[in-house]
């Protein structure tokens, strides 16, 4: 899995992310499978919403540009 462009990342460094990931795994270890799946579903929904907002923003920006200019990468 590849990392997203740095422009979409928070201020966490790679080291900070690894620390957070270890702490998160320790915190969710005692959860039941159902609880862990519910948490994962919530995180997945948050990711879908973020991507939808980004896509909507990109589409709006493209709509505002003069004809012939394409901002999509």
mmCIF file of C-alpha atoms in Angstrom:
data_model
loop_
_atom_site.group_PDB
_atom_site.id
_atom_site.type_symbol
_atom_site.label_atom_id
_atom_site.label_comp_id
_atom_site.label_asym_id
_atom_site.label_seq_id
_atom_site.Cartn_x
_atom_site.Cartn_y
_atom_site.Cartn_z
ATOM 1 C CA UNK A 1 0.000 0.000 0.000
ATOM 2 C CA UNK A 2 1.431 3.389 -0.917
ATOM 3 C CA UNK A 3 1.364 6.542 1.172
ATOM 4 C CA UNK A 4 -0.677 9.502 0.038
ATOM 5 C CA UNK A 5 0.894 12.682 -1.222
ATOM 6 C CA UNK A 6 2.424 14.705 1.653
ATOM 7 C CA UNK A 7 -0.090 17.503 0.994
ATOM 8 C CA UNK A 8 -2.818 15.268 2.443
ATOM 9 C CA UNK A 9 -0.911 14.213 5.554
ATOM 10 C CA UNK A 10 -1.082 15.702 9.006
ATOM 11 C CA UNK A 11 1.993 16.933 10.824
ATOM 12 C CA UNK A 12 2.943 13.449 12.035
ATOM 13 C CA UNK A 13 6.460 12.337 11.209
ATOM 14 C CA UNK A 14 7.146 8.728 10.222
ATOM 15 C CA UNK A 15 8.475 8.081 13.734
ATOM 16 C CA UNK A 16 5.410 9.700 15.301
ATOM 17 C CA UNK A 17 3.128 7.603 13.115
ATOM 18 C CA UNK A 18 4.917 4.381 14.093
ATOM 19 C CA UNK A 19 4.609 5.320 17.774
ATOM 20 C CA UNK A 20 0.903 6.094 17.363
ATOM 21 C CA UNK A 21 0.357 2.826 15.501
ATOM 22 C CA UNK A 22 1.996 0.802 18.290
ATOM 23 C CA UNK A 23 -0.069 2.591 20.943
ATOM 24 C CA UNK A 24 -3.271 2.054 18.958
ATOM 25 C CA UNK A 25 -2.593 -1.674 18.576
ATOM 26 C CA UNK A 26 -2.012 -1.899 22.349
ATOM 27 C CA UNK A 27 -5.281 -0.052 23.025
ATOM 28 C CA UNK A 28 -7.453 -2.183 20.744
ATOM 29 C CA UNK A 29 -5.930 -5.533 21.760
ATOM 30 C CA UNK A 30 -8.570 -6.183 24.473
ATOM 31 C CA UNK A 31 -11.512 -5.436 22.138
ATOM 32 C CA UNK A 32 -13.728 -8.223 20.882
ATOM 33 C CA UNK A 33 -13.701 -8.993 17.179
ATOM 34 C CA UNK A 34 -17.064 -7.252 16.812
ATOM 35 C CA UNK A 35 -15.849 -4.122 18.586
ATOM 36 C CA UNK A 36 -12.692 -4.028 16.491
ATOM 37 C CA UNK A 37 -14.707 -4.432 13.280
ATOM 38 C CA UNK A 38 -17.042 -1.624 14.362
ATOM 39 C CA UNK A 39 -14.049 0.633 15.030
ATOM 40 C CA UNK A 40 -12.537 -0.266 11.656
ATOM 41 C CA UNK A 41 -15.865 0.468 9.935
ATOM 42 C CA UNK A 42 -15.937 3.912 11.578
ATOM 43 C CA UNK A 43 -12.391 4.670 10.433
ATOM 44 C CA UNK A 44 -13.196 3.425 6.927
ATOM 45 C CA UNK A 45 -16.286 5.653 6.776
ATOM 46 C CA UNK A 46 -14.187 8.652 7.847
ATOM 47 C CA UNK A 47 -11.722 7.891 5.041
ATOM 48 C CA UNK A 48 -14.552 7.622 2.478
ATOM 49 C CA UNK A 49 -15.904 10.991 3.602
ATOM 50 C CA UNK A 50 -12.466 12.656 3.372
ATOM 51 C CA UNK A 51 -11.945 11.313 -0.128
ATOM 52 C CA UNK A 52 -15.412 12.423 -1.186
ATOM 53 C CA UNK A 53 -14.722 15.963 0.085
ATOM 54 C CA UNK A 54 -11.359 16.050 -1.742
ATOM 55 C CA UNK A 55 -12.947 14.796 -4.964
ATOM 56 C CA UNK A 56 -15.774 17.325 -4.663
ATOM 57 C CA UNK A 57 -13.271 20.132 -4.048
ATOM 58 C CA UNK A 58 -11.180 19.094 -7.060
ATOM 59 C CA UNK A 59 -14.284 18.973 -9.253
ATOM 60 C CA UNK A 60 -15.417 22.428 -8.071
ATOM 61 C CA UNK A 61 -11.960 23.886 -8.712
ATOM 62 C CA UNK A 62 -11.955 22.344 -12.188
ATOM 63 C CA UNK A 63 -15.413 23.798 -12.880
ATOM 64 C CA UNK A 64 -14.137 27.275 -11.982
ATOM 65 C CA UNK A 65 -11.171 27.110 -14.376
ATOM 66 C CA UNK A 66 -11.394 28.490 -17.912
ATOM 67 C CA UNK A 67 -12.182 25.993 -20.645
ATOM 68 C CA UNK A 68 -9.089 24.063 -21.735
ATOM 69 C CA UNK A 69 -7.242 24.177 -18.402
ATOM 70 C CA UNK A 70 -7.174 20.847 -16.621
ATOM 71 C CA UNK A 71 -5.999 20.790 -12.991
ATOM 72 C CA UNK A 72 -6.323 17.026 -12.660
ATOM 73 C CA UNK A 73 -3.068 15.154 -12.278
#
